[in-house]
PDB file of C-alpha atoms in Angstrom:
ATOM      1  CA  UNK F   1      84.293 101.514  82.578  1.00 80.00           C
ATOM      2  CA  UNK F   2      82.075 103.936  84.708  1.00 84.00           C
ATOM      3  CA  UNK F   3      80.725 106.797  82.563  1.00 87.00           C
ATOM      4  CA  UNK F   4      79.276 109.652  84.799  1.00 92.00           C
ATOM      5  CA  UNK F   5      77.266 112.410  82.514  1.00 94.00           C
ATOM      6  CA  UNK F   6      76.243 115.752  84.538  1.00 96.00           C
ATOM      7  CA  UNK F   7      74.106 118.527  83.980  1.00 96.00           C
ATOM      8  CA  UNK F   8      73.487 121.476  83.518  1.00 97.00           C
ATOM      9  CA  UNK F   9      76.825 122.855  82.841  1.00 95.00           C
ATOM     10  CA  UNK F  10      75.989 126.097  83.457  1.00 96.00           C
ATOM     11  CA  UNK F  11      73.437 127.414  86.287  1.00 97.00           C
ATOM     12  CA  UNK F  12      72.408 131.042  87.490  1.00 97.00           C
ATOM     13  CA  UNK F  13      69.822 131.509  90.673  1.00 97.00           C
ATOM     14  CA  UNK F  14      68.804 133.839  91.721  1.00 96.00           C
ATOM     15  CA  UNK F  15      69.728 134.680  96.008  1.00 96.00           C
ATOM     16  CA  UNK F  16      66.957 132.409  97.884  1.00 95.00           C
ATOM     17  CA  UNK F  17      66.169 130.095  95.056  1.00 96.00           C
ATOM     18  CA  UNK F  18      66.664 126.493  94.808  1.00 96.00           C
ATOM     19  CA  UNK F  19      69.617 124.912  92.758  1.00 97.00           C
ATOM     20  CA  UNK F  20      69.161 121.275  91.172  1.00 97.00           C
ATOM     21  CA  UNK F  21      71.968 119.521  89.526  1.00 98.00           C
ATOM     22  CA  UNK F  22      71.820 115.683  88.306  1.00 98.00           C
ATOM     23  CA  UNK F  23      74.279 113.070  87.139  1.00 97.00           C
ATOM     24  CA  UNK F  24      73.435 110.037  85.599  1.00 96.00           C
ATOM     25  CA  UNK F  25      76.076 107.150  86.268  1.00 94.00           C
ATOM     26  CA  UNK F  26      76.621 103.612  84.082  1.00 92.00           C
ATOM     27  CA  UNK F  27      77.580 101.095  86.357  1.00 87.00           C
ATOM     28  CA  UNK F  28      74.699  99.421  88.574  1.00 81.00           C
ATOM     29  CA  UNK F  29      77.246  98.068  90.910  1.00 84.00           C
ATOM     30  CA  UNK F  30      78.267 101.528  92.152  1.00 83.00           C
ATOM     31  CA  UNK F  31      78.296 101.691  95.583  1.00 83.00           C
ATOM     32  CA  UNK F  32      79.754 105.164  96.780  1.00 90.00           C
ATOM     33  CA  UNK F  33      78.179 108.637  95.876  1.00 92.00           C
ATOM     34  CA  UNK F  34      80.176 112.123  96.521  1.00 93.00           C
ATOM     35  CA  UNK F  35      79.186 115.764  95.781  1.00 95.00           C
ATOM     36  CA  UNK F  36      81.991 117.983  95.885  1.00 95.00           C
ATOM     37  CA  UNK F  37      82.442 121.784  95.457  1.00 96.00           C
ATOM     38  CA  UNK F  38      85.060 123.744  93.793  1.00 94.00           C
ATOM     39  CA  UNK F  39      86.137 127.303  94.790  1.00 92.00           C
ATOM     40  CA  UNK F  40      87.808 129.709  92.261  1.00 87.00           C
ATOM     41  CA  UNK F  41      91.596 128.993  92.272  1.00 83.00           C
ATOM     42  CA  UNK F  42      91.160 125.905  94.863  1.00 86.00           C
ATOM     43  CA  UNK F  43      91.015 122.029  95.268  1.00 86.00           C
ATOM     44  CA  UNK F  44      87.563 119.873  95.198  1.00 90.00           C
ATOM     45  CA  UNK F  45      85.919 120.166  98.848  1.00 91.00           C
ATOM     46  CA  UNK F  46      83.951 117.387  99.700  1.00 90.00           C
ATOM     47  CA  UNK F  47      80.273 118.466 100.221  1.00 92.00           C
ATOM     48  CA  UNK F  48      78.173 115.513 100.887  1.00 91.00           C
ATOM     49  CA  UNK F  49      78.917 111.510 100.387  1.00 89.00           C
ATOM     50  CA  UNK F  50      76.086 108.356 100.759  1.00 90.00           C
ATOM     51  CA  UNK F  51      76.072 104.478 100.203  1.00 88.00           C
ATOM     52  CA  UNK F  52      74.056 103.190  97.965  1.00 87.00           C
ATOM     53  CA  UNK F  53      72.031 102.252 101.401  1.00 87.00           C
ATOM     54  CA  UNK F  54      70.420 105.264 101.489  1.00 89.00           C
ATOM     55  CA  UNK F  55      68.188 107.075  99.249  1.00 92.00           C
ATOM     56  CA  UNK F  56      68.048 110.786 101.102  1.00 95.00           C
ATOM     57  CA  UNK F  57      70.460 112.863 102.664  1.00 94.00           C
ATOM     58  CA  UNK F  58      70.017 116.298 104.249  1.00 95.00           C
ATOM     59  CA  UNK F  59      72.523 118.358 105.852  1.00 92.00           C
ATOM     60  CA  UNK F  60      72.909 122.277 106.234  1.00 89.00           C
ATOM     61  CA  UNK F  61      70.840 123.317 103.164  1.00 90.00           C
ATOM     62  CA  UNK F  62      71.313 120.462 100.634  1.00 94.00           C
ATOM     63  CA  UNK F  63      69.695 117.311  99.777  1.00 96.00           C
ATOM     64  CA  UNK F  64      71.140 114.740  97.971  1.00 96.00           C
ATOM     65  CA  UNK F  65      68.889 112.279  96.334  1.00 96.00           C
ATOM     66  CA  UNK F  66      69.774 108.834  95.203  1.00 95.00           C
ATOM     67  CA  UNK F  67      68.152 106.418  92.798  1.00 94.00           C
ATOM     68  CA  UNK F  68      69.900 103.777  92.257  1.00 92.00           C
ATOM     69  CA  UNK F  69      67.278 102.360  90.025  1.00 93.00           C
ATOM     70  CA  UNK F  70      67.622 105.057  87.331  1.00 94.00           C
ATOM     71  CA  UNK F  71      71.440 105.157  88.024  1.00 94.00           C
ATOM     72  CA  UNK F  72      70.888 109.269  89.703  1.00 96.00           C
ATOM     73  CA  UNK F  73      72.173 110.935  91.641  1.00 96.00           C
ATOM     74  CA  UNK F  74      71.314 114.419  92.639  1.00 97.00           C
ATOM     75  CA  UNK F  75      72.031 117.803  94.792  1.00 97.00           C
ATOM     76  CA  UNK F  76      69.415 120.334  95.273  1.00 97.00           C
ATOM     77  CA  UNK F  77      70.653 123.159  96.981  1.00 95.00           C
ATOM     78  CA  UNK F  78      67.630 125.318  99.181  1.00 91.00           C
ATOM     79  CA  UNK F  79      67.926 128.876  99.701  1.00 92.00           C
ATOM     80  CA  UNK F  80      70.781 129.726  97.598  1.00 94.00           C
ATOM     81  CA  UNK F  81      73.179 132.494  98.669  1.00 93.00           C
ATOM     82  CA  UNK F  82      76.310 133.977  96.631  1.00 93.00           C
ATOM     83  CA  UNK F  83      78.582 132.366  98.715  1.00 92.00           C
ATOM     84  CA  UNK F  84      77.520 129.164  97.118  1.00 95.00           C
ATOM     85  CA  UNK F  85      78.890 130.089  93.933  1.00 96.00           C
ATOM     86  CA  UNK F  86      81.326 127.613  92.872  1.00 96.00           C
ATOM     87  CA  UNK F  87      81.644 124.454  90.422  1.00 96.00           C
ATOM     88  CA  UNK F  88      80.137 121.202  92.139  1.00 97.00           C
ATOM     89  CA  UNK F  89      80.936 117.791  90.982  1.00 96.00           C
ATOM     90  CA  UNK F  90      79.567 114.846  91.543  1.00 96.00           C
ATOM     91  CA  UNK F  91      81.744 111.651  91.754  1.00 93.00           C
ATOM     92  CA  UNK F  92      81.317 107.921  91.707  1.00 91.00           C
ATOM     93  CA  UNK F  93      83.350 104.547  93.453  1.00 87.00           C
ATOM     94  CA  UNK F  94      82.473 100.705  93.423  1.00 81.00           C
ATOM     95  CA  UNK F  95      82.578  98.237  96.195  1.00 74.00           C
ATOM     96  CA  UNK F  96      85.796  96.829  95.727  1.00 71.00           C
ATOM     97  CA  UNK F  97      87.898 100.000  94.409  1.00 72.00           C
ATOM     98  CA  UNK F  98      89.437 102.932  94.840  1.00 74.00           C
ATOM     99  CA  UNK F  99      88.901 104.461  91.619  1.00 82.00           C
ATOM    100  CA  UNK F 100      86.751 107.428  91.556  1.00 86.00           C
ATOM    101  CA  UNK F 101      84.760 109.066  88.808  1.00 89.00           C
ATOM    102  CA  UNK F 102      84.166 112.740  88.652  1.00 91.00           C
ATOM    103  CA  UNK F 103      81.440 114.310  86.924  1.00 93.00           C
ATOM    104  CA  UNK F 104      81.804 116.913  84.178  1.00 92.00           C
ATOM    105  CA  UNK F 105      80.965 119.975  86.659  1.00 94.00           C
ATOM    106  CA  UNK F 106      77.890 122.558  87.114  1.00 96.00           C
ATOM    107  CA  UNK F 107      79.227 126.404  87.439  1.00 96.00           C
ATOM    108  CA  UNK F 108      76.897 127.434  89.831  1.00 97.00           C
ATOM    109  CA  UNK F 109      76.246 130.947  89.895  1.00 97.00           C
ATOM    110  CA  UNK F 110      74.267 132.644  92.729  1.00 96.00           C
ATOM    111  CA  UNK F 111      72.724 136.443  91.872  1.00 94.00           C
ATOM    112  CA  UNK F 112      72.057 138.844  94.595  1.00 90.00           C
TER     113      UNK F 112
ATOM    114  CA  UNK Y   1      93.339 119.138 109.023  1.00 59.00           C
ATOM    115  CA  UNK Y   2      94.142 116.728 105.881  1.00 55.00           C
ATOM    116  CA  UNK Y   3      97.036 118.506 104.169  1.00 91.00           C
ATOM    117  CA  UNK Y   4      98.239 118.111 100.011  1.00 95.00           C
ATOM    118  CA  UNK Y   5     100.364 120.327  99.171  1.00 95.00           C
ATOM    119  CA  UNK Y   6     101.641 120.266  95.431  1.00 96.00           C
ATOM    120  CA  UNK Y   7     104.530 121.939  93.408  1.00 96.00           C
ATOM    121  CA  UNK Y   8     104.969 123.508  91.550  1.00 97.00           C
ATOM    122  CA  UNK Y   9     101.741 125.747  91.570  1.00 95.00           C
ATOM    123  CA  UNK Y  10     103.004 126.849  87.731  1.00 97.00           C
ATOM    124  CA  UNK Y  11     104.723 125.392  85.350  1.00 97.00           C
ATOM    125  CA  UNK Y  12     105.440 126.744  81.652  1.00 97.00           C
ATOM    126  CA  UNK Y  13     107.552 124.530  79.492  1.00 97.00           C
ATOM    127  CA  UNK Y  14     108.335 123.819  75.764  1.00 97.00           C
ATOM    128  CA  UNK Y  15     107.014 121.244  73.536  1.00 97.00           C
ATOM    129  CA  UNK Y  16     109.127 117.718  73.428  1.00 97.00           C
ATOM    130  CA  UNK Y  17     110.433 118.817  77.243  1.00 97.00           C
ATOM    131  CA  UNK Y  18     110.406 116.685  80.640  1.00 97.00           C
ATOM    132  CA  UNK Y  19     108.018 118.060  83.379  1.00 98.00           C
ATOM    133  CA  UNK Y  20     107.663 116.572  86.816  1.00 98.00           C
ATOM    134  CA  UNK Y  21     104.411 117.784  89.033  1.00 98.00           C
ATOM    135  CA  UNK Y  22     105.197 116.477  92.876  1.00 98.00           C
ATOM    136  CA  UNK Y  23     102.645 115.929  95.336  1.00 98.00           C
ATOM    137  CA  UNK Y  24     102.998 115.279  99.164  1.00 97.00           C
ATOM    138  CA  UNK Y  25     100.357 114.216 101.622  1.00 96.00           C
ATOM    139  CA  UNK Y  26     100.691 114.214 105.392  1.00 94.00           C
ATOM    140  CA  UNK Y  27      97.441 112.130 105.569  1.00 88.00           C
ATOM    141  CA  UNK Y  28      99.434 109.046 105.885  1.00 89.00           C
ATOM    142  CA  UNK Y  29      96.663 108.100 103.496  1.00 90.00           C
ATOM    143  CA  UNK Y  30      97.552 104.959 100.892  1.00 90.00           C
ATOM    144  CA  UNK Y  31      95.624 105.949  98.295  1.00 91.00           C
ATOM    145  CA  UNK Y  32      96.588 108.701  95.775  1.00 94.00           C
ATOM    146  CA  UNK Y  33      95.332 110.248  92.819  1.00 95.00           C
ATOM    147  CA  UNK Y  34      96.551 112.668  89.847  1.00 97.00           C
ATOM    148  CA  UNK Y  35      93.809 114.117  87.846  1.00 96.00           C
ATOM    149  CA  UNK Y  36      93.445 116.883  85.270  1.00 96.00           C
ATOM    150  CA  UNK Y  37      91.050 119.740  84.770  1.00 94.00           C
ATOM    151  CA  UNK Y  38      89.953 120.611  81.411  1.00 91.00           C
ATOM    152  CA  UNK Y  39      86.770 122.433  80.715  1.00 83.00           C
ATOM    153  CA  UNK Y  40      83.834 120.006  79.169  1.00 79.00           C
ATOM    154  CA  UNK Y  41      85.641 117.389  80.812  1.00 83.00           C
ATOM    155  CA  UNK Y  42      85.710 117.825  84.083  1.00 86.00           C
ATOM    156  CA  UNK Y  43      87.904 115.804  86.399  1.00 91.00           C
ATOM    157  CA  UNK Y  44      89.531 113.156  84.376  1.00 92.00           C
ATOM    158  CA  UNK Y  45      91.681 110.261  86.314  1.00 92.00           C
ATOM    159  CA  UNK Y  46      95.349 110.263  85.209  1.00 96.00           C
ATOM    160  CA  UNK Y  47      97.343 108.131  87.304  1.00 96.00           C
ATOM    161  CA  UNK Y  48      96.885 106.439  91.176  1.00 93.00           C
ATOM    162  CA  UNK Y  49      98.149 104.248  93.598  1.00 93.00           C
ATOM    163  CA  UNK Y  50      97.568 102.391  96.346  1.00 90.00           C
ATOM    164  CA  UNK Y  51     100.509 102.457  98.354  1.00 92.00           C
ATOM    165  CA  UNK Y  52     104.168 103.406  98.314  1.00 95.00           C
ATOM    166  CA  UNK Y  53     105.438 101.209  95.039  1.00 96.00           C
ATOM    167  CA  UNK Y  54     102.557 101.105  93.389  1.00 94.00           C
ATOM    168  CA  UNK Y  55     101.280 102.608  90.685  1.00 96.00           C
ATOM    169  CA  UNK Y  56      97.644 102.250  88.588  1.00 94.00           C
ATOM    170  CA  UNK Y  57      96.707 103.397  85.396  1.00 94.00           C
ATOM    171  CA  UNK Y  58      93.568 105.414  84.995  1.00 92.00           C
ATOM    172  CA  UNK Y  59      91.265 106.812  81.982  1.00 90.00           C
ATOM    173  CA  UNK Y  60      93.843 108.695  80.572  1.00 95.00           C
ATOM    174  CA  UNK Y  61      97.206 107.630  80.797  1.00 97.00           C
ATOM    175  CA  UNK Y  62      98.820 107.826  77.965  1.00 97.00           C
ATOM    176  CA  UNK Y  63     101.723 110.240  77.705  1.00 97.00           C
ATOM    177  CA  UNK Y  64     102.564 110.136  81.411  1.00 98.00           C
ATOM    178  CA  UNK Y  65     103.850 108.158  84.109  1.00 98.00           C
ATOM    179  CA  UNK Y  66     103.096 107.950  87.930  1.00 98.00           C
ATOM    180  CA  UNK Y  67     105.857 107.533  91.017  1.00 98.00           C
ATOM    181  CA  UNK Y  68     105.254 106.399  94.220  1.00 98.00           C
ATOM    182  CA  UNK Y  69     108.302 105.999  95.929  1.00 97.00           C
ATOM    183  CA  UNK Y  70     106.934 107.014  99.478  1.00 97.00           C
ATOM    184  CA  UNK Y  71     103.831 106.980 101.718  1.00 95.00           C
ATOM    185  CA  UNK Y  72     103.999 110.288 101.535  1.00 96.00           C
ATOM    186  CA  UNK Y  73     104.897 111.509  97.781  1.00 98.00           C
ATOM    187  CA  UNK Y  74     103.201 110.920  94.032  1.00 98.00           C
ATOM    188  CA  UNK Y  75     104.710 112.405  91.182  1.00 98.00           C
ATOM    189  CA  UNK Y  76     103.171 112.401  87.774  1.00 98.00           C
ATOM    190  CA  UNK Y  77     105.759 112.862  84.968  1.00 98.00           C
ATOM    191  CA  UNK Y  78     105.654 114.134  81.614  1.00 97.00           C
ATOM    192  CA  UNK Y  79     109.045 112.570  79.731  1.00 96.00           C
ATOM    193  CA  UNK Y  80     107.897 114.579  76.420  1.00 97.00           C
ATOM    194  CA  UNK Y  81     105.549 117.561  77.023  1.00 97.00           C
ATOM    195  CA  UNK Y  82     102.737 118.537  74.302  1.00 98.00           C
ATOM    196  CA  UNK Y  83     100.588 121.399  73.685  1.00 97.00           C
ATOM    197  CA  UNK Y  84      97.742 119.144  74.456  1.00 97.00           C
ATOM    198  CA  UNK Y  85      98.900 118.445  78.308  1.00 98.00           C
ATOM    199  CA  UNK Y  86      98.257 121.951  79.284  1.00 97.00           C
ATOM    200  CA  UNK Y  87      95.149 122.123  81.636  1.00 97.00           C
ATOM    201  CA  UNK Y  88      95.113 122.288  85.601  1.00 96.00           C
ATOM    202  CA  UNK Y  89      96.502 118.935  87.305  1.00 97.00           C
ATOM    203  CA  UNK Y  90      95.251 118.096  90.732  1.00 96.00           C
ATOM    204  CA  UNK Y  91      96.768 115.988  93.103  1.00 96.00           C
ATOM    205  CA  UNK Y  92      94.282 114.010  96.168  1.00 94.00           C
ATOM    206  CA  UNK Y  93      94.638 111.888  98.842  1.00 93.00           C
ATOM    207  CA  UNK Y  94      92.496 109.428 100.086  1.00 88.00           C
ATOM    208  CA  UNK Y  95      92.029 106.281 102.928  1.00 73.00           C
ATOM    209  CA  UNK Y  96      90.329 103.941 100.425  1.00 62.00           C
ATOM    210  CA  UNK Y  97      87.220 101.879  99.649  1.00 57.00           C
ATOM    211  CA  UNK Y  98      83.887 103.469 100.668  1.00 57.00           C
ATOM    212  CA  UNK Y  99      86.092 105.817 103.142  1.00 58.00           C
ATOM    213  CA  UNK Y 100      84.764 108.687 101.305  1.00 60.00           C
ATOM    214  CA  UNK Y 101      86.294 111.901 101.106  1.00 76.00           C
ATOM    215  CA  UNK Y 102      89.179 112.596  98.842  1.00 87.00           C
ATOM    216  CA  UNK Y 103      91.482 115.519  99.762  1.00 89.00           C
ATOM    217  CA  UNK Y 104      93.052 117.483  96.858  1.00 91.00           C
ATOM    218  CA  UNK Y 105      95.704 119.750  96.642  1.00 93.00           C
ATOM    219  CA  UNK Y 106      95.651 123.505  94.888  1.00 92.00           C
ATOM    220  CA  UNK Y 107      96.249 122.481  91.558  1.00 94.00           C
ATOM    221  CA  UNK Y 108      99.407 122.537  89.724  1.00 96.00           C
ATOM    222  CA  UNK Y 109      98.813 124.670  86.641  1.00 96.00           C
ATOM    223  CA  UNK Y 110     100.897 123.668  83.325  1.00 98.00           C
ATOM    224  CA  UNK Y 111     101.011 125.527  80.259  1.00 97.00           C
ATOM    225  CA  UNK Y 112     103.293 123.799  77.246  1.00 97.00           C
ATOM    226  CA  UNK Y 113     104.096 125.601  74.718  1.00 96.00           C
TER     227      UNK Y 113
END
């Protein structure tokens, strides 16, 4: 089945820097891509989500980056601020399920 | 606003005991999900279904079983707790293929002891 890796774990920016976090998925016929972010003590808010149509997607400070050739997928987050601390997860569907598949998590941590 | 609302928020119980975590969407979504929350391990997929009646198994279902007897509700039940099923268990809704977003509840915390 669908194996999704994600990394780092762990990350702490500094306020105003950038924050990059990959995942690397198995299965080539993946066709739905979803970033999600989790406050402390709450349920997984979806952030961003793309078909495997589309290669770049920027919305209110983040950029997610998809290549489906390498099997990536990726969030860079620009001008970090503390209020972006959180855990973000990536997740993964196919074309003809409902299944999804989280990532492991990055703990994002945002200094003043 | 997408509401899933879960109970109980915490649970303690004792080794070899039945537990019941309920969910309840007013989504009308037919797709549901129960996943647990371990660190290392992220999000791991328990239990869904697709629509009242049914029920699916996902990457970890051993030691529980999934209810659907409604649109609306998904329980997950543990007929013989163990040490090992404590973590954080989230509940989610969803409208189905390629629809996107998933809505979860607050977690359902369950310590066995």
């Amino acid at each position: 089945g669908e194996q999704v890796e994600q990394r780092p774990p762990h990350l702490s920016v500094r306020e105003g820097d950038s924050a990059f976090i990959i995942c690397t998925y198995t299965d080539s016929a993946t066709a739905y891509f979803y970033w999600y972010k989790q406050e402390p003590g709450a349920g997984l808010q979806l952030l961003m989500s793309v078909f495997s149509n589309v290669d770049r997607k920027e919305e209110q400070g983040l950029t997610v980056l998809l290549n489906k050739k390498d099997k990536r997928l990726s969030l860079n987050l620009t001008a970090a601020h503390p209020g972006d601390s959180a855990v973000y997860f990536c997740a993964v569907s196919g074309p003809n399920t409902n299944k999804v598949v989280f990532g492991t998590g990055t703990r994002l941590q945002v200094l003043p | 606003e997408a509401a899933v609302t879960q109970s109980p928020r915490n649970k303690v119980a004792v080794t070899g005991g039945k537990v019941t975590l309920s969910c309840n969407q007013t989504n009308n979504h037919n797709n549901m999900y129960w996943y647990r929350q371990d660190t290392g391990h992220g999000l791991r997929l328990i239990h869904y279904s697709y629509g009242a009646g049914s029920t699916e198994k996902g990457d970890i279902p051993d030691g529980y079983k999934a209810s659907r007897p409604s649109q609306e509700n998904f329980s997950l039940i543990l007929e013989l707790a163990t040490p090992s099923q404590t973590s954080v268990y989230f509940c989610a809704s969803g409208g189905g293929t390629g629809t996107g977003q998933l809505y979860f509840g607050e977690g359902s915390k369950l310590t066995v002891l």
